[in-house]
């Protein structure tokens, strides 16, 4: 009987020791990972929409602007960059709106409308496209323009196309093949020459760059702005940045 009790106590003690050391070792491995996830999850990348509305009866213009704004004060640097873009758009519009142009367009005032499309905001990359629609008294037609803004949220710096490519020859050939099939005889090949300025407007999606070509850059104006998709999987070896 004593022998059975001793054997039972031995197995209970061994089981407890195995459980104790396994639990502690697991805790040592898991705890830092959980702590890291918890700290990362505390970073708030939430956005709110801000608006500017102005109406000046004397100077005969109206302004309606929307733009994204980070609610986390840690990203005020990004907010200032965004507000700078909006300030430039607004000041350029006001400079043109006050010019003494005859009102032969049928408008009762000049108008500026700015909206945006959020391409990506996942904590690594923030990418947004601003759509600028302006109409001026006496102008023959409204003007539509696009401004892109891309930001590396880990390194806290803007992303330019020259950060992604140091040689634009391969990119040019890639886009040329895509747009020549899409546009046919309407394709203006000069608009995709291997120059950084031809690719300066772009947004960053989860799996690709989306290049924005303005009016008359790669096709007749009547066809509007044209876009080309640059998939990371196709140009991974040519890109000098990691956006995935």
Short mmCIF file of C-alpha atoms in Angstrom, two decimals:
data_model
loop_
_atom_site.label_atom_id
_atom_site.label_comp_id
_atom_site.label_asym_id
_atom_site.label_seq_id
_atom_site.Cartn_x
_atom_site.Cartn_y
_atom_site.Cartn_z
CA UNK A 1 0.00 0.00 0.00
CA UNK A 2 2.80 2.39 0.92
CA UNK A 3 4.47 1.55 -2.36
CA UNK A 4 1.33 2.49 -4.29
CA UNK A 5 1.05 5.78 -2.39
CA UNK A 6 4.70 6.57 -3.09
CA UNK A 7 4.29 5.84 -6.81
CA UNK A 8 1.14 7.99 -6.93
CA UNK A 9 2.86 10.89 -5.18
CA UNK A 10 5.84 10.57 -7.54
CA UNK A 11 3.65 10.83 -10.64
CA UNK A 12 1.69 13.76 -9.17
CA UNK A 13 4.91 15.60 -8.36
CA UNK A 14 6.39 14.89 -11.80
CA UNK A 15 3.20 16.04 -13.50
CA UNK A 16 3.18 19.28 -11.51
CA UNK A 17 6.84 20.02 -12.31
CA UNK A 18 6.34 19.33 -16.02
CA UNK A 19 3.26 21.57 -16.06
CA UNK A 20 5.05 24.35 -14.16
CA UNK A 21 8.15 24.46 -16.35
CA UNK A 22 6.16 24.10 -19.57
CA UNK A 23 3.83 26.94 -18.57
CA UNK A 24 6.69 29.25 -17.59
CA UNK A 25 8.64 28.56 -20.78
CA UNK A 26 5.52 29.12 -22.88
CA UNK A 27 4.83 32.34 -21.02
CA UNK A 28 8.35 33.57 -21.72
CA UNK A 29 7.89 32.95 -25.43
CA UNK A 30 4.34 34.21 -25.80
CA UNK A 31 4.30 37.21 -23.46
CA UNK A 32 6.60 39.49 -25.46
CA UNK A 33 4.62 38.74 -28.62
CA UNK A 34 1.33 39.56 -26.92
CA UNK A 35 2.82 42.73 -25.49
CA UNK A 36 4.06 43.76 -28.94
CA UNK A 37 0.64 43.19 -30.49
CA UNK A 38 -1.05 45.09 -27.70
CA UNK A 39 1.25 48.10 -28.08
CA UNK A 40 0.80 48.11 -31.84
CA UNK A 41 -2.96 47.88 -31.55
CA UNK A 42 -2.97 51.02 -29.41
CA UNK A 43 -1.80 53.13 -32.38
CA UNK A 44 -4.83 54.91 -33.77
CA UNK A 45 -4.85 55.52 -37.52
CA UNK A 46 -8.43 56.79 -37.54
CA UNK A 47 -9.40 59.60 -39.90
CA UNK A 48 -12.07 62.24 -39.79
CA UNK A 49 -13.32 64.37 -42.65
CA UNK A 50 -12.71 68.10 -42.46
CA UNK A 51 -14.43 70.68 -44.62
CA UNK A 52 -13.86 74.23 -45.81
CA UNK A 53 -16.74 76.22 -47.20
CA UNK A 54 -16.41 79.80 -48.40
CA UNK A 55 -18.72 82.06 -50.35
CA UNK A 56 -17.66 85.55 -51.41
CA UNK A 57 -20.41 87.51 -53.15
CA UNK A 58 -18.18 90.51 -53.83
CA UNK A 59 -15.46 88.49 -55.57
CA UNK A 60 -18.05 86.06 -56.95
CA UNK A 61 -16.64 82.70 -55.92
CA UNK A 62 -17.69 79.62 -53.93
CA UNK A 63 -15.44 77.01 -52.34
CA UNK A 64 -16.32 73.56 -51.01
CA UNK A 65 -13.39 71.41 -49.89
CA UNK A 66 -13.23 68.04 -48.10
CA UNK A 67 -10.05 66.35 -46.93
CA UNK A 68 -8.96 63.58 -44.50
CA UNK A 69 -7.43 64.38 -41.14
CA UNK A 70 -5.81 62.03 -38.60
CA UNK A 71 -7.43 62.22 -35.17
CA UNK A 72 -4.25 60.97 -33.46
CA UNK A 73 -1.98 63.90 -32.55
CA UNK A 74 1.03 61.67 -33.23
CA UNK A 75 0.32 62.20 -36.92
CA UNK A 76 0.03 65.99 -36.91
CA UNK A 77 3.04 66.07 -39.20
CA UNK A 78 1.01 64.22 -41.83
CA UNK A 79 -1.96 66.51 -41.18
CA UNK A 80 0.20 69.56 -41.84
CA UNK A 81 1.34 68.08 -45.16
CA UNK A 82 -2.29 67.52 -46.15
CA UNK A 83 -3.31 71.01 -45.08
CA UNK A 84 -0.43 72.46 -47.10
CA UNK A 85 -1.80 70.78 -50.23
CA UNK A 86 -5.25 72.20 -49.51
CA UNK A 87 -3.81 75.69 -48.87
CA UNK A 88 -1.99 75.65 -52.22
CA UNK A 89 -5.10 74.51 -54.10
CA UNK A 90 -7.19 77.21 -52.44
CA UNK A 91 -4.70 80.04 -52.96
CA UNK A 92 -4.20 79.17 -56.64
CA UNK A 93 -7.97 79.15 -57.16
CA UNK A 94 -8.41 82.55 -55.50
CA UNK A 95 -5.65 84.08 -57.60
CA UNK A 96 -7.47 83.06 -60.78
CA UNK A 97 -10.97 83.73 -59.46
CA UNK A 98 -10.33 87.46 -59.03
CA UNK A 99 -9.02 88.01 -62.57
CA UNK A 100 -11.25 90.38 -64.62
CA UNK A 101 -12.67 87.81 -67.07
CA UNK A 102 -15.96 88.41 -68.87
CA UNK A 103 -18.76 86.12 -67.74
CA UNK A 104 -19.55 84.28 -70.95
CA UNK A 105 -19.66 80.81 -69.44
CA UNK A 106 -23.09 81.17 -67.87
CA UNK A 107 -21.91 80.92 -64.26
CA UNK A 108 -22.95 83.32 -61.53
CA UNK A 109 -19.64 82.75 -59.71
CA UNK A 110 -16.36 80.88 -59.94
CA UNK A 111 -16.41 77.55 -58.13
CA UNK A 112 -13.90 75.23 -56.50
CA UNK A 113 -14.84 71.75 -55.32
CA UNK A 114 -12.24 69.43 -53.82
CA UNK A 115 -13.02 65.85 -52.83
CA UNK A 116 -10.79 62.88 -52.10
CA UNK A 117 -10.55 59.11 -52.50
CA UNK A 118 -8.68 57.13 -49.87
CA UNK A 119 -6.55 54.49 -51.59
CA UNK A 120 -4.89 52.96 -48.52
CA UNK A 121 -4.55 53.50 -44.78
CA UNK A 122 -3.29 50.33 -43.10
CA UNK A 123 -0.72 51.69 -40.66
CA UNK A 124 2.14 51.13 -43.11
CA UNK A 125 1.07 53.27 -46.06
CA UNK A 126 -1.28 56.24 -46.25
CA UNK A 127 -2.33 57.09 -49.79
CA UNK A 128 -4.99 59.55 -50.91
CA UNK A 129 -6.06 61.13 -54.18
CA UNK A 130 -7.53 64.63 -54.30
CA UNK A 131 -9.98 65.42 -57.11
CA UNK A 132 -10.05 69.14 -57.93
CA UNK A 133 -12.96 70.50 -59.92
CA UNK A 134 -12.75 74.22 -60.68
CA UNK A 135 -14.80 76.51 -62.94
CA UNK A 136 -14.05 80.16 -63.59
CA UNK A 137 -16.16 82.99 -64.89
CA UNK A 138 -15.46 83.38 -68.58
CA UNK A 139 -13.50 80.12 -68.89
CA UNK A 140 -14.47 77.87 -71.82
CA UNK A 141 -14.81 74.74 -69.67
CA UNK A 142 -14.38 73.45 -66.12
CA UNK A 143 -10.95 72.19 -65.10
CA UNK A 144 -10.49 68.80 -63.44
CA UNK A 145 -7.13 67.98 -61.88
CA UNK A 146 -5.72 65.33 -59.55
CA UNK A 147 -3.16 65.51 -56.78
CA UNK A 148 -1.84 62.41 -55.07
CA UNK A 149 -0.31 62.20 -51.61
CA UNK A 150 1.54 59.10 -50.38
CA UNK A 151 3.13 58.69 -46.97
CA UNK A 152 5.25 56.04 -45.27
CA UNK A 153 3.66 55.84 -41.81
CA UNK A 154 6.49 53.74 -40.36
CA UNK A 155 9.32 56.07 -41.41
CA UNK A 156 7.11 59.19 -41.33
CA UNK A 157 8.07 60.57 -44.73
CA UNK A 158 6.49 61.22 -48.11
CA UNK A 159 6.79 58.64 -50.86
CA UNK A 160 7.73 59.93 -54.30
CA UNK A 161 7.94 57.87 -57.47
CA UNK A 162 11.74 58.26 -57.35
CA UNK A 163 11.68 56.38 -54.02
CA UNK A 164 10.28 53.38 -55.86
CA UNK A 165 12.24 53.41 -59.13
CA UNK A 166 15.72 54.60 -59.99
CA UNK A 167 15.38 53.49 -63.61
CA UNK A 168 12.18 54.31 -65.46
CA UNK A 169 12.93 52.40 -68.67
CA UNK A 170 11.33 49.14 -67.54
CA UNK A 171 8.37 51.00 -66.03
CA UNK A 172 7.90 52.93 -69.27
CA UNK A 173 7.84 49.75 -71.34
CA UNK A 174 5.44 48.11 -68.90
CA UNK A 175 2.99 51.03 -69.07
CA UNK A 176 3.41 51.41 -72.83
CA UNK A 177 2.35 47.81 -73.36
CA UNK A 178 -0.66 48.23 -71.10
CA UNK A 179 -1.91 51.52 -72.57
CA UNK A 180 -1.22 50.74 -76.21
CA UNK A 181 -3.55 47.75 -75.89
CA UNK A 182 -6.12 49.83 -74.07
CA UNK A 183 -6.05 53.00 -76.19
CA UNK A 184 -4.97 51.75 -79.61
CA UNK A 185 -4.36 54.53 -82.13
CA UNK A 186 -5.40 57.16 -79.54
CA UNK A 187 -2.31 56.44 -77.43
CA UNK A 188 0.26 59.26 -77.09
CA UNK A 189 3.50 57.38 -76.52
CA UNK A 190 5.41 60.52 -75.53
CA UNK A 191 3.38 60.71 -72.30
CA UNK A 192 5.00 57.55 -70.91
CA UNK A 193 8.63 58.28 -71.76
CA UNK A 194 11.03 57.10 -69.00
CA UNK A 195 11.01 60.39 -67.10
CA UNK A 196 10.04 60.66 -63.44
CA UNK A 197 7.72 63.62 -64.08
CA UNK A 198 5.49 61.43 -66.26
CA UNK A 199 4.78 59.17 -63.26
CA UNK A 200 4.63 61.74 -60.46
CA UNK A 201 0.89 61.28 -59.83
CA UNK A 202 0.09 57.91 -58.33
CA UNK A 203 -1.68 56.24 -55.46
CA UNK A 204 -0.66 53.08 -53.62
CA UNK A 205 -3.14 50.21 -53.37
CA UNK A 206 -2.67 46.93 -51.50
CA UNK A 207 -1.17 45.12 -54.48
CA UNK A 208 -0.26 47.82 -57.00
CA UNK A 209 0.60 51.38 -57.89
CA UNK A 210 -2.07 53.23 -59.81
CA UNK A 211 -0.49 55.86 -62.08
CA UNK A 212 -2.71 58.84 -62.96
CA UNK A 213 -2.11 60.49 -66.33
CA UNK A 214 -3.72 63.89 -66.77
CA UNK A 215 -5.75 65.22 -69.65
CA UNK A 216 -3.99 65.00 -73.02
CA UNK A 217 -0.91 63.34 -71.53
CA UNK A 218 -1.39 59.88 -73.04
CA UNK A 219 -4.66 60.29 -74.98
CA UNK A 220 -6.94 62.99 -76.46
CA UNK A 221 -8.58 65.25 -73.89
CA UNK A 222 -12.02 63.87 -74.70
CA UNK A 223 -10.95 60.51 -73.23
CA UNK A 224 -10.31 62.14 -69.86
CA UNK A 225 -7.62 61.13 -67.35
CA UNK A 226 -6.11 57.71 -67.98
CA UNK A 227 -4.83 55.28 -65.36
CA UNK A 228 -2.31 52.45 -65.49
CA UNK A 229 -1.94 49.70 -62.90
CA UNK A 230 1.58 48.69 -61.87
CA UNK A 231 1.29 45.38 -60.03
CA UNK A 232 3.95 44.72 -57.39
CA UNK A 233 4.17 41.07 -58.43
CA UNK A 234 5.24 42.09 -61.95
CA UNK A 235 7.85 44.70 -61.03
CA UNK A 236 9.09 43.47 -57.66
CA UNK A 237 12.68 43.06 -58.92
CA UNK A 238 12.71 46.53 -60.49
CA UNK A 239 11.29 48.40 -57.49
CA UNK A 240 13.65 49.78 -54.86
CA UNK A 241 10.96 50.16 -52.18
CA UNK A 242 8.73 47.70 -50.37
CA UNK A 243 5.09 48.81 -50.40
CA UNK A 244 3.44 45.45 -49.76
#
